[in-house]
Coordinates of C-alpha atoms in Angstrom, one line a residue:
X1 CA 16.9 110.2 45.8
X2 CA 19.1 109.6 42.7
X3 CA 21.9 112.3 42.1
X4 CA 22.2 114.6 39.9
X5 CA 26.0 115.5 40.1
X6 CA 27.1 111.3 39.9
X7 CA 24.8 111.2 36.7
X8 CA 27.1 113.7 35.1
X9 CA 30.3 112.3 35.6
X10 CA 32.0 110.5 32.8
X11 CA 33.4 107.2 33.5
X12 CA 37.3 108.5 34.7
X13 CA 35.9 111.7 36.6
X14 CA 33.6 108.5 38.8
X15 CA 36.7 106.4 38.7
X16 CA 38.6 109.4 40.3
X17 CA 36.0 110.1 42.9
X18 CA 35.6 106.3 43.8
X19 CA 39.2 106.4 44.9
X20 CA 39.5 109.5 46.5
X21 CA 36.8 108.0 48.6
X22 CA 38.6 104.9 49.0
X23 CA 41.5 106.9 50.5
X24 CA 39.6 108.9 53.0
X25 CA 38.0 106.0 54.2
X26 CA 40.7 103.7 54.6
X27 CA 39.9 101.2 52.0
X28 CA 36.2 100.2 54.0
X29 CA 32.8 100.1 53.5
X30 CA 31.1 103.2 55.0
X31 CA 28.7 101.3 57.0
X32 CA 30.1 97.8 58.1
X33 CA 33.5 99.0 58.2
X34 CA 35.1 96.2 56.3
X35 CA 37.4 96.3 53.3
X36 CA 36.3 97.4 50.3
X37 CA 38.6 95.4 47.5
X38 CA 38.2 97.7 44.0
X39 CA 39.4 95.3 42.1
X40 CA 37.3 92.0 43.5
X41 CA 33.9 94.0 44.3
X42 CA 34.3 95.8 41.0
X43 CA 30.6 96.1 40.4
X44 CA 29.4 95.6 43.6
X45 CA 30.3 98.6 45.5
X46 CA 27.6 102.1 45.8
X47 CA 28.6 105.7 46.1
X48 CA 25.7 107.1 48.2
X49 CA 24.9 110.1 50.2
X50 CA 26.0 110.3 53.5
X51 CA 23.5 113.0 54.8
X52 CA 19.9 112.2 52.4
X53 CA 19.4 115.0 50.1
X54 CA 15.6 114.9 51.1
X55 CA 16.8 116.4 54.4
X56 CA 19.2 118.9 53.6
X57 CA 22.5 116.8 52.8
X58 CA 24.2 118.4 49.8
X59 CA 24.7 116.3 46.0
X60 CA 28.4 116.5 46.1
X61 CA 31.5 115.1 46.7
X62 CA 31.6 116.4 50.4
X63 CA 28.7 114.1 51.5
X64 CA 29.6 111.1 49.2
X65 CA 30.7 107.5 51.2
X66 CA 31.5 104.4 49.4
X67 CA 29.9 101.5 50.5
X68 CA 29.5 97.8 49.5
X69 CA 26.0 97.6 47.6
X70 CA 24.4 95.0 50.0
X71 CA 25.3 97.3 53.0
X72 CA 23.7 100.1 51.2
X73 CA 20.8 97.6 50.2
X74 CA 20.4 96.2 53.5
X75 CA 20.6 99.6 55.5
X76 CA 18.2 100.1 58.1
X77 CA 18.2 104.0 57.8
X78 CA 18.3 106.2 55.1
X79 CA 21.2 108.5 56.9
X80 CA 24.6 106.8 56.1
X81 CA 26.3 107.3 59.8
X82 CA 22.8 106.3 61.2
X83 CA 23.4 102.9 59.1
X84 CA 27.0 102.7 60.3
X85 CA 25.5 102.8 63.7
X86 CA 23.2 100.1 63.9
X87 CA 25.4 97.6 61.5
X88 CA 28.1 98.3 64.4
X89 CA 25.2 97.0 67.1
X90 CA 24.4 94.3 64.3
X91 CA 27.6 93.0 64.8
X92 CA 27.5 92.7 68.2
X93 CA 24.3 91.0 68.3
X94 CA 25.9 88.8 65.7
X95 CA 28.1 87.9 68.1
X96 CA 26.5 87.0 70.9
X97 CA 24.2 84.4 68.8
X98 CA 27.4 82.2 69.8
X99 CA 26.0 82.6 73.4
X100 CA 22.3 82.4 72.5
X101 CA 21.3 85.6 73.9
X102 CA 20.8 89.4 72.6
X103 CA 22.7 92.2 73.5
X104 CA 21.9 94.1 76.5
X105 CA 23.3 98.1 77.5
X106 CA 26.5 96.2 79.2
X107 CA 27.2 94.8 76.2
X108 CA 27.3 98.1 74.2
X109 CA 29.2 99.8 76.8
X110 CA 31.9 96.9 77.1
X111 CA 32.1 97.7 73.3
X112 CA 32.9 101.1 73.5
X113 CA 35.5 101.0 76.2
X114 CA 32.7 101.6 78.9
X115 CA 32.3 99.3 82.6
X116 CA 36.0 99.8 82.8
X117 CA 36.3 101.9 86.8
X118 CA 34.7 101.6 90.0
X119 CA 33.3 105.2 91.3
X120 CA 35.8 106.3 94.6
X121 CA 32.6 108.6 96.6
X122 CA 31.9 109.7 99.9
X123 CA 28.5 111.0 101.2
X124 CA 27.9 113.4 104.5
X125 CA 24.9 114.6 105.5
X126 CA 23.4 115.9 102.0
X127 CA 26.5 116.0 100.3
X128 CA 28.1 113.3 97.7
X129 CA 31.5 113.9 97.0
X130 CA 33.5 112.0 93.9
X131 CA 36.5 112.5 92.0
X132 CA 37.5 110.9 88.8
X133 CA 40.5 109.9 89.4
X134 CA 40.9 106.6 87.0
X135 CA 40.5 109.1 84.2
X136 CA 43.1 110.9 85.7
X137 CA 41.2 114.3 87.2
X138 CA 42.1 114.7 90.9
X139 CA 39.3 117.5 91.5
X140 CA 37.3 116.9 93.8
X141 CA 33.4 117.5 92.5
X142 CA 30.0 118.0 95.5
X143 CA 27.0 116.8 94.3
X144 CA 23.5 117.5 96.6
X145 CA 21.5 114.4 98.2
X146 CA 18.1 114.6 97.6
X147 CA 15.5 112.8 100.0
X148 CA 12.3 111.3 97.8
X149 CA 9.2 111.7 100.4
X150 CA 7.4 108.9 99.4
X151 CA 10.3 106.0 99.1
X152 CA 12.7 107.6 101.4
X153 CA 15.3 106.7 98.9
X154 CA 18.4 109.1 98.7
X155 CA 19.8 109.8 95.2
X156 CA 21.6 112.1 93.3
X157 CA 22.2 113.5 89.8
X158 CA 25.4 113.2 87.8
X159 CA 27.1 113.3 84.3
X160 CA 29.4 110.2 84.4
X161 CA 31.7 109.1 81.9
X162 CA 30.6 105.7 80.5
X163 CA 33.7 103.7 81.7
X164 CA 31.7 104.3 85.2
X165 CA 28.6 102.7 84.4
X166 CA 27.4 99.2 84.5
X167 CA 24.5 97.3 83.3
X168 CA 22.6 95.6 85.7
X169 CA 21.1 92.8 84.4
X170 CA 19.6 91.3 87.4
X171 CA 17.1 94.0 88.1
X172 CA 16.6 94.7 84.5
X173 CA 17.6 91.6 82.3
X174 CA 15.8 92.6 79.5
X175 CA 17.8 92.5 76.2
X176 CA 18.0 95.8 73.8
X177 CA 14.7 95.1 71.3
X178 CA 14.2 96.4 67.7
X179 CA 13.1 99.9 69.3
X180 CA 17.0 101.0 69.5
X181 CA 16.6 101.8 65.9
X182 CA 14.2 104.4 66.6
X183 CA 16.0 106.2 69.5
X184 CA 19.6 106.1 67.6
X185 CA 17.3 108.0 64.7
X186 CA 16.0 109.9 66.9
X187 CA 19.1 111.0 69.2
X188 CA 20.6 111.5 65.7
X189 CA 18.5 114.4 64.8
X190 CA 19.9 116.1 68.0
X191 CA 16.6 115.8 70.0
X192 CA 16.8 116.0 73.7
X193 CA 16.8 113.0 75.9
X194 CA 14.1 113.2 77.9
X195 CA 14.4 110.2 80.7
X196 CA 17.6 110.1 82.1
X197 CA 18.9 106.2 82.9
X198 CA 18.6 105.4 86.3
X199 CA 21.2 103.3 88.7
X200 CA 22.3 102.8 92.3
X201 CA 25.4 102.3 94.6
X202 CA 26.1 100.5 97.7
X203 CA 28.6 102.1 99.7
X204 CA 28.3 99.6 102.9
X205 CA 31.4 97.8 101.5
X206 CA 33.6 100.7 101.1
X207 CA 34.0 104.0 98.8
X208 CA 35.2 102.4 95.9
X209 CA 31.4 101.2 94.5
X210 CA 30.0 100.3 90.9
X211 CA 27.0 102.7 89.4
X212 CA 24.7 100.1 88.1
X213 CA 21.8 100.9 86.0
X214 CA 18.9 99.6 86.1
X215 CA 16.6 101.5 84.0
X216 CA 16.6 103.6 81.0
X217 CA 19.0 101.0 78.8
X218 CA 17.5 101.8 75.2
X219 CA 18.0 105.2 75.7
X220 CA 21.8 105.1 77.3
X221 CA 22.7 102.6 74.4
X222 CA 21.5 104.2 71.7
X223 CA 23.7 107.6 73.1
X224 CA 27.0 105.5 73.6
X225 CA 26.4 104.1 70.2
X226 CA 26.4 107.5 68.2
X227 CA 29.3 108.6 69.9
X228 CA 28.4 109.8 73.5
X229 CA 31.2 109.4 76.2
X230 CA 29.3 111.0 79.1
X231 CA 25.7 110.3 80.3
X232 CA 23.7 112.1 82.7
X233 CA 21.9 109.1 85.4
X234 CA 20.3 109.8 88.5
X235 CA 21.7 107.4 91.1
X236 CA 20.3 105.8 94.3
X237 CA 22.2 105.5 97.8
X238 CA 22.0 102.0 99.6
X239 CA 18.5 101.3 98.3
X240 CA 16.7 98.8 99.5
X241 CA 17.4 96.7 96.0
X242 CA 14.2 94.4 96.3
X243 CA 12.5 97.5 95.9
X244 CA 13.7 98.8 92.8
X245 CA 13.6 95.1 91.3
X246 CA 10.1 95.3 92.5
X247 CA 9.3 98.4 90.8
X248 CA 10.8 97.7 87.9
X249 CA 8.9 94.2 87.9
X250 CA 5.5 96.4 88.2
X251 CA 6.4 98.8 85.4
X252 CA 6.8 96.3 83.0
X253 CA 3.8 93.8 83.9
X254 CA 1.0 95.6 86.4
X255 CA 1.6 99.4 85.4
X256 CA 2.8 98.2 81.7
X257 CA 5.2 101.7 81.5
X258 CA 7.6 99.3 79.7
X259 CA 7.2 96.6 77.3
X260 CA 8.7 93.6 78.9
X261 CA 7.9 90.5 77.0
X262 CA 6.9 87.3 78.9
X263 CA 10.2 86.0 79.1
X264 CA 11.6 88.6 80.9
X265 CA 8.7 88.8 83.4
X266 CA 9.7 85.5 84.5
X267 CA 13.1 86.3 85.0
X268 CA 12.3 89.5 87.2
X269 CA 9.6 87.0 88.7
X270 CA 12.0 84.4 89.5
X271 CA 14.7 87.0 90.8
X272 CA 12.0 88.8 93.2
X273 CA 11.6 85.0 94.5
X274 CA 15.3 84.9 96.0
X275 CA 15.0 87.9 97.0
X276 CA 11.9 86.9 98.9
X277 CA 13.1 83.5 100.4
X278 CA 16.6 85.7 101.6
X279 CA 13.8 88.0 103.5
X280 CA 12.1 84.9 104.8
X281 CA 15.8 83.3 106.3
X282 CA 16.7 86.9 107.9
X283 CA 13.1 87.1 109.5
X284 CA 13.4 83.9 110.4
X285 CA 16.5 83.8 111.8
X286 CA 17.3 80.4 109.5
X287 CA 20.8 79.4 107.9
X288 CA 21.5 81.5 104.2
X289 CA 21.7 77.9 102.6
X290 CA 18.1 76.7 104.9
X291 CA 15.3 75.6 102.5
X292 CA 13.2 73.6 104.9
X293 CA 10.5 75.4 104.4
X294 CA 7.8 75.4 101.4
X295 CA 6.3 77.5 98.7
X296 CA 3.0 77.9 101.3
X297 CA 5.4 79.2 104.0
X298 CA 6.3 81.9 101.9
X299 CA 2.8 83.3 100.9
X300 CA 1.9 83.0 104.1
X301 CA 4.7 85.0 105.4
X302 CA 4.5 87.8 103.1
X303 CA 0.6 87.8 103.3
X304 CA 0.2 91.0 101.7
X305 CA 1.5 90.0 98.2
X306 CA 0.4 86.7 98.1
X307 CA -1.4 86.5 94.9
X308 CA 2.4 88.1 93.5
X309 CA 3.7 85.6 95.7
X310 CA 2.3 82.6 93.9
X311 CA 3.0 84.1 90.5
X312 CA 6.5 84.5 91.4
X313 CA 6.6 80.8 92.5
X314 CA 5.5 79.7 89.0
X315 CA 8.1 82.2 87.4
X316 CA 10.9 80.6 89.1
X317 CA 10.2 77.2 87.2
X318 CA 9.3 78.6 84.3
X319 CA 12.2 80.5 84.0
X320 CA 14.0 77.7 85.1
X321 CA 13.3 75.6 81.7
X322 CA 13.3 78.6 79.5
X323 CA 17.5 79.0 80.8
X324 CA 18.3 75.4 80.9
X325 CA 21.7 75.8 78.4
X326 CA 20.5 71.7 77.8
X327 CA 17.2 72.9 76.3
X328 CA 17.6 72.6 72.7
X329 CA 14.2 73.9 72.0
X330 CA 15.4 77.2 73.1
X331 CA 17.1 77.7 69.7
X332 CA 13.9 77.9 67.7
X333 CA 11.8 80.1 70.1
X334 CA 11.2 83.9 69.8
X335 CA 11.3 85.6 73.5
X336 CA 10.5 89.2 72.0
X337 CA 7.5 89.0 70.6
X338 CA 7.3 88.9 66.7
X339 CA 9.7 87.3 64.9
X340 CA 10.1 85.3 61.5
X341 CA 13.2 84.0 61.8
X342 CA 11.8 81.0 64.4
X343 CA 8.8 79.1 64.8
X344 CA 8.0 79.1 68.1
X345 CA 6.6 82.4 69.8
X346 CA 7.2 82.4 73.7
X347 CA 3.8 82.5 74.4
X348 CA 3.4 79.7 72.7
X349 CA 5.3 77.6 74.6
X350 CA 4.2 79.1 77.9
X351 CA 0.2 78.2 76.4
X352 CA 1.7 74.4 76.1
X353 CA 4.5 73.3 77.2
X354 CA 4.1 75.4 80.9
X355 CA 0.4 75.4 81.2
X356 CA 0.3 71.5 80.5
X357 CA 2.8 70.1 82.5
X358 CA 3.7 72.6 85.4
X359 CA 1.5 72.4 88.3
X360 CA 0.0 75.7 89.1
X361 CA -0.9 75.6 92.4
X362 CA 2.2 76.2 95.5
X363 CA 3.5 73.3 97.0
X364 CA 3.4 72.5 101.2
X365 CA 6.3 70.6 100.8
X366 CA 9.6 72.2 101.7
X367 CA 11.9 73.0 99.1
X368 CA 14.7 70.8 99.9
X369 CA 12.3 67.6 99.9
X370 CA 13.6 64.7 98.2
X371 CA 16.4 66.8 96.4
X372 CA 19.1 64.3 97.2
X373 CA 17.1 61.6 95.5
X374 CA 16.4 63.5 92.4
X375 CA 12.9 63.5 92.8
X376 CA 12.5 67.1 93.9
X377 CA 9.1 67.7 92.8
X378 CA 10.0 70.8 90.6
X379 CA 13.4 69.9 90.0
X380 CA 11.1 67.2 88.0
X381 CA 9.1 69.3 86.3
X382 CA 11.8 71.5 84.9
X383 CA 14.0 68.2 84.1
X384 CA 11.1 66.2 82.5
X385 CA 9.8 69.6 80.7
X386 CA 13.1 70.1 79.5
X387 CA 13.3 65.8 78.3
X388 CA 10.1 66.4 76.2
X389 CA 11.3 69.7 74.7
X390 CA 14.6 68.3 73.7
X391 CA 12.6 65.4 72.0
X392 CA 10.1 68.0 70.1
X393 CA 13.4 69.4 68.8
X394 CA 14.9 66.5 67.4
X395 CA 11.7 65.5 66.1
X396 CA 10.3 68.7 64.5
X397 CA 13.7 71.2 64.3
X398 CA 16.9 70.7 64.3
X399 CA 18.1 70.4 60.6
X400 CA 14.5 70.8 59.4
X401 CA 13.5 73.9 60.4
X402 CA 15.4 76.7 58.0
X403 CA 15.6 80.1 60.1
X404 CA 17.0 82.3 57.1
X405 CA 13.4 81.1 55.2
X406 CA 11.7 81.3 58.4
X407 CA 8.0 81.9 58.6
X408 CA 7.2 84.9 56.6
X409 CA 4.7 84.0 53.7
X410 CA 5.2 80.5 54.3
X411 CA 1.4 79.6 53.0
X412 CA 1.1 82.1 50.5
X413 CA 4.3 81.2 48.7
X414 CA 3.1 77.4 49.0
X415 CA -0.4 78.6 46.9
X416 CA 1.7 81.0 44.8
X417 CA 3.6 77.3 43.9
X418 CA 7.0 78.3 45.0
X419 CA 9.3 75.3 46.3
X420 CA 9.9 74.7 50.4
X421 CA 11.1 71.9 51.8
X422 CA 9.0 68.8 53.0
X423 CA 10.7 69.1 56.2
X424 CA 10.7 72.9 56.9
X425 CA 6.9 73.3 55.8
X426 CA 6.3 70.3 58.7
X427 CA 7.9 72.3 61.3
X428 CA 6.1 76.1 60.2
X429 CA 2.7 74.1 60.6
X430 CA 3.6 72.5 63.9
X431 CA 4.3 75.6 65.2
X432 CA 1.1 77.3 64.8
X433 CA 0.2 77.9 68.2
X434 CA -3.6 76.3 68.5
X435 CA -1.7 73.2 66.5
X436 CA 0.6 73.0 69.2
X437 CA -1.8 73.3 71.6
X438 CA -3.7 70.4 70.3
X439 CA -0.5 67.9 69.8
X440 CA 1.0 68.7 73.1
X441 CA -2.3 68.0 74.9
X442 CA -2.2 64.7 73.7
X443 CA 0.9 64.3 74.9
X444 CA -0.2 64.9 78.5
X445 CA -2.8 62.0 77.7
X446 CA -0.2 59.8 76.4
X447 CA 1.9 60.2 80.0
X448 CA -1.5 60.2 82.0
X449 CA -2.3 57.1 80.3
X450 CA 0.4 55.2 80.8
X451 CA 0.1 55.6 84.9
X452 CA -3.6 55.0 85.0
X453 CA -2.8 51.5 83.2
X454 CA 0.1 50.5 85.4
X455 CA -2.2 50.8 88.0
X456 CA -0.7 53.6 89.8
X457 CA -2.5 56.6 91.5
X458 CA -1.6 59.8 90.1
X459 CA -3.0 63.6 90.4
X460 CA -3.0 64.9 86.2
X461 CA -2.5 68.3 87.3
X462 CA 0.9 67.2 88.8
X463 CA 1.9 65.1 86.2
X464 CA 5.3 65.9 85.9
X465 CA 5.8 66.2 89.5
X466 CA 6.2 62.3 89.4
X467 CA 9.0 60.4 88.1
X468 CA 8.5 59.0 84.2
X469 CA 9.4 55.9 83.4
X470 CA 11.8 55.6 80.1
X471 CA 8.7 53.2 78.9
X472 CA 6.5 56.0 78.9
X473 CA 9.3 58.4 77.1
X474 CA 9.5 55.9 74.2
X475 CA 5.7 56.3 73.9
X476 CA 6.3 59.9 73.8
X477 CA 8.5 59.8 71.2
X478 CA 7.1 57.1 68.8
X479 CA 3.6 59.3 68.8
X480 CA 5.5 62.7 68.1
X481 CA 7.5 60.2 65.2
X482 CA 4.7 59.6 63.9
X483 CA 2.7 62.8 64.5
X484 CA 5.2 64.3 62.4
X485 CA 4.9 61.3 60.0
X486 CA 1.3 62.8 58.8
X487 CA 0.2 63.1 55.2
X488 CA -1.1 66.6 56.2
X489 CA 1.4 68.6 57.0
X490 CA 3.0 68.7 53.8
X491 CA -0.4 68.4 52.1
X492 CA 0.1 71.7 50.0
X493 CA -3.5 71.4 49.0
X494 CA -5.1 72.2 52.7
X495 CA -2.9 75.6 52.7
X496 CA -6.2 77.9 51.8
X497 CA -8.4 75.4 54.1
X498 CA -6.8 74.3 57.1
X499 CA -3.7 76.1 56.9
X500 CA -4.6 79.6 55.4
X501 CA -6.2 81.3 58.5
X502 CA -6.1 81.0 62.4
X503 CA -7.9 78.7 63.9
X504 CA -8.8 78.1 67.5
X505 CA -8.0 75.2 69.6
X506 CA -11.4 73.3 68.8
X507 CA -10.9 73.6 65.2
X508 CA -7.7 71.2 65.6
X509 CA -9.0 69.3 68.6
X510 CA -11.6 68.4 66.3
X511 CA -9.3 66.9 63.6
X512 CA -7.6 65.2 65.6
X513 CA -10.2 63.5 67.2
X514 CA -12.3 62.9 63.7
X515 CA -10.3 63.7 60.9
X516 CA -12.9 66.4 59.9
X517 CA -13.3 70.2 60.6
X518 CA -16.0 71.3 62.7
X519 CA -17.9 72.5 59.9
X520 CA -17.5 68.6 58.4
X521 CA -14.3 69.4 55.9
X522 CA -12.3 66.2 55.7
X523 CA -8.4 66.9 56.7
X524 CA -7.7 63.5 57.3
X525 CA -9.2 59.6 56.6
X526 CA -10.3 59.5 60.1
X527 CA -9.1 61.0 63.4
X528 CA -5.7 60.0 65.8
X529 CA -5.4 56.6 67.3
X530 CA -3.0 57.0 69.9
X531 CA -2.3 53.6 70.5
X532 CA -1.9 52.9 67.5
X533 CA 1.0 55.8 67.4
X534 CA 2.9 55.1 70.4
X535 CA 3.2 51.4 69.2
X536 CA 6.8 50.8 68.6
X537 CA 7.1 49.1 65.2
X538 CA 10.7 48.4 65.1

């Protein structure tokens, strides 16, 4: 809401306020906290209200902050110290780009001096007794053990300063999403929290033991980032930590309490699948580093999960290509949902890339087999996966693909005329999940091909499982060269027809194969001759 009081001030009585503010605030930007230079952002600098007037905040000096004008412009709430807030978290995700990962609640609380003590406590009976003695109090607090009925988990309930918490990112790995916002807002307006974080403590290796929490991570950051040094967490004794991991797995997937994208599922899958095969050694009595047994040994061993069981298998590989630090398609692929910055949505990927080349079925052989060879049947999946990714990437992304134009209104600025690059346009259209779908099946032909005329046996649904000739990579490569070579995807023409809307698989199956739509519309001069593309013409 414009102000009435800054619209009466004459030109030295705003002078004079902009640098009383400039003292008060140290010479920095209200929101980013970086300098503010009078003399080289002269014209470029706002005097805004810190508190909106819509909600109360008063049209004077007293609630007046100077801030850079594409701080102010780029604000992501209307309440100054809200904004201040969340560009300090935008920083920090800024950050950790370096490290290609978000920011999780360890993260904030590292940032604000948090993680810092281990918690010294003693428990007798139904008593837990602590003191906090790093922060130098000697007093010696009691806190009541409660017994839950149905878990038989003992916790109790405690107001902890944050340099005694940790995140734990094993049981909960997911990252802090775009709903932090809302909460920071929200805790802003002095509304209640109403879900305290939850965390746990193992006190079989002494007194001295780290609170790690494990749930309740949006709502703890969001507090420590407006300021709070103290946050109330209820705390489990010595659980049994497959549990909680297992609980938390089933709120986010089977109960769907929490909105865990696919990505993390398959981390908590994969994690649940150590913490499986380390039940399976102790019931067995095996080695910690045994792994002569198979994927089928462990479903049937834990026979009352084993549809979980198998899920978790496929997790583990899953997750194993979506970490590989060599994947470089990992840079252009969105793991939390929405996104217009990259081209590739995880689901996407897990619709291609997993459900064509990963064999979905548990293997009988052990898990050690042929692993000193390097022909490990999933070791080869997730290294061959990982080959062809790396290839799409170079192919399609890297220094083509522009993530600050990203995806948004890609095909309507290409009818409204506007001007994207050849190469960018190529890599958006690639992208488009049932155009993926359709390439990347025909890449699983290409490789199938290529064994059936060498003469060699081979089982399609493990495809990957077997060793690939560099032969059969170079065929790879030349057809995804010249896939990406086609006249049609920088065609700005087909953007109403082929491009405008979604399709389905068939539609692009069915150019592909014939060059036409379903419906008869001509796309391209005739469909894809693949041997024609895998040819290598140098």
């Amino acid at each position: 809401m414009p102000s009435l009081y800054l619209s009466r001030l004459t030109n030295q009585e705003r002078e004079s306020l902009v640098n009383s503010l400039y003292e008060s605030q140290s010479g920095n930007c209200f929101i980013c906290g970086e300098d503010v230079d009078l003399v080289l952002h002269a014209g470029r600098f706002d005097i805004d209200h810190i508190e909106p007037i819509s909600i109360g905040g008063k049209d004077g000096p007293e609630n007046f902050a100077l801030t850079h004008d594409s701080c102010n412009r780029s604000k992501q709430a209307s309440d100054l110290r809200v904004a201040r807030v969340l560009a300090s978290f935008g920083k920090l995700a800024q950050q950790l780009t370096e490290e290609n990962r978000s920011p999780n609640l360890g993260d904030v609380l590292l940032q604000h001096g948090g993680s810092r003590y281990k918690l010294p406590v003693t428990v007798s009976g139904s008593t837990l007794k602590t003191s906090l003695t790093d922060m130098g109090s000697n007093e010696v607090k009691s806190f009541p053990v409660y017994m839950d009925e149905i878990s038989e988990f003992r916790s109790f309930f405690v107001n902890l300063p944050i340099e005694y918490l940790h995140h734990d990112d094993h049981i909960n790995p997911r990252t802090i999403g775009s709903n932090l916002r809302k909460l920071v807002v929200e805790f802003h307006r002095k509304l209640p929290q109403l879900h305290i974080s939850l965390g746990w403590i193992d006190t079989s290796k002494g007194n001295q033991v780290e609170v790690k929490i494990f749930d309740g991570q949006h709502k703890a950051a969001a507090q420590v980032l407006l300021g709070a040094r103290n946050l109330p967490v209820r705390i489990f004794i010595d659980p049994d930590t497959d549990v909680l991991l297992t609980a938390n797995t089933n709120a986010g997937t089977t109960l769907r309490q929490v909105a865990f994208d696919k990505s993390v599922q398959r981390s908590l899958g994969s994690s649940i699948l150590s913490n499986r095969i380390d039940r399976y050694r102790a019931d067995l009595g095996l080695d910690d580093d045994d792994e002569n047994f198979s994927e089928q040994d462990l479903v049937n061993h834990f026979r009352g999960e084993s549809l979980q069981m198998r899920r978790y298998v496929l997790d583990r590989v899953r997750d194993g290509i979506t970490t590989r630090p060599d994947n470089k398609l990992r840079e252009y692929i969105e793991y939390g949902g929405r996104s217009t910055g990259k081209p590739l949505s995880y689901n996407a990927v897990e619709n291609t890339f997993y459900q064509f080349f990963i064999f979905g079925q548990v293997l009988t052989t052990p898990f050690n087999y042929r692993f000193q060879e390097g022909t490990n049947p999933r070791q080869l999946e997730i290294e061959q996966t990982v080959r062809l990714m790396n290839i799409v990437a170079e192919k399609i992304y890297v220094d083509q693909f522009d993530p600050v134009r990203g995806t948004r209104y890609i095909e309507s600025d290409v009818q409204k005329g506007k001007d994207i690059s050849e190469p960018h346009l190529r890599a958006f259209r690639m992208s488009k999940q049932e155009i993926l779908h359709s390439w990347v099946r025909l890449v699983r032909q290409i490789v199938y091909q290529y064994f059936v005329t060498t003469g060699k046996p081979i089982d399609e649904s493990k495809l990957f499982q077997q060793e690939i000739p560099n032969a059969c990579w170079k065929n790879v490569e030349n057809f995804i060269d010249a896939l990406r070579h086609l006249p049609l995807w920088v065609n700005k023409d087909l953007s109403l027809s082929a491009f405008g809307t979604k399709r389905n698989n068939e539609f692009w199956h069915s150019i592909f194969e014939t060059g036409s739509t379903p419906e008869g519309g001509v796309v391209m001069p005739s469909g894809l001759n693949l041997l024609d593309m895998i040819r290598d013409d140098e």
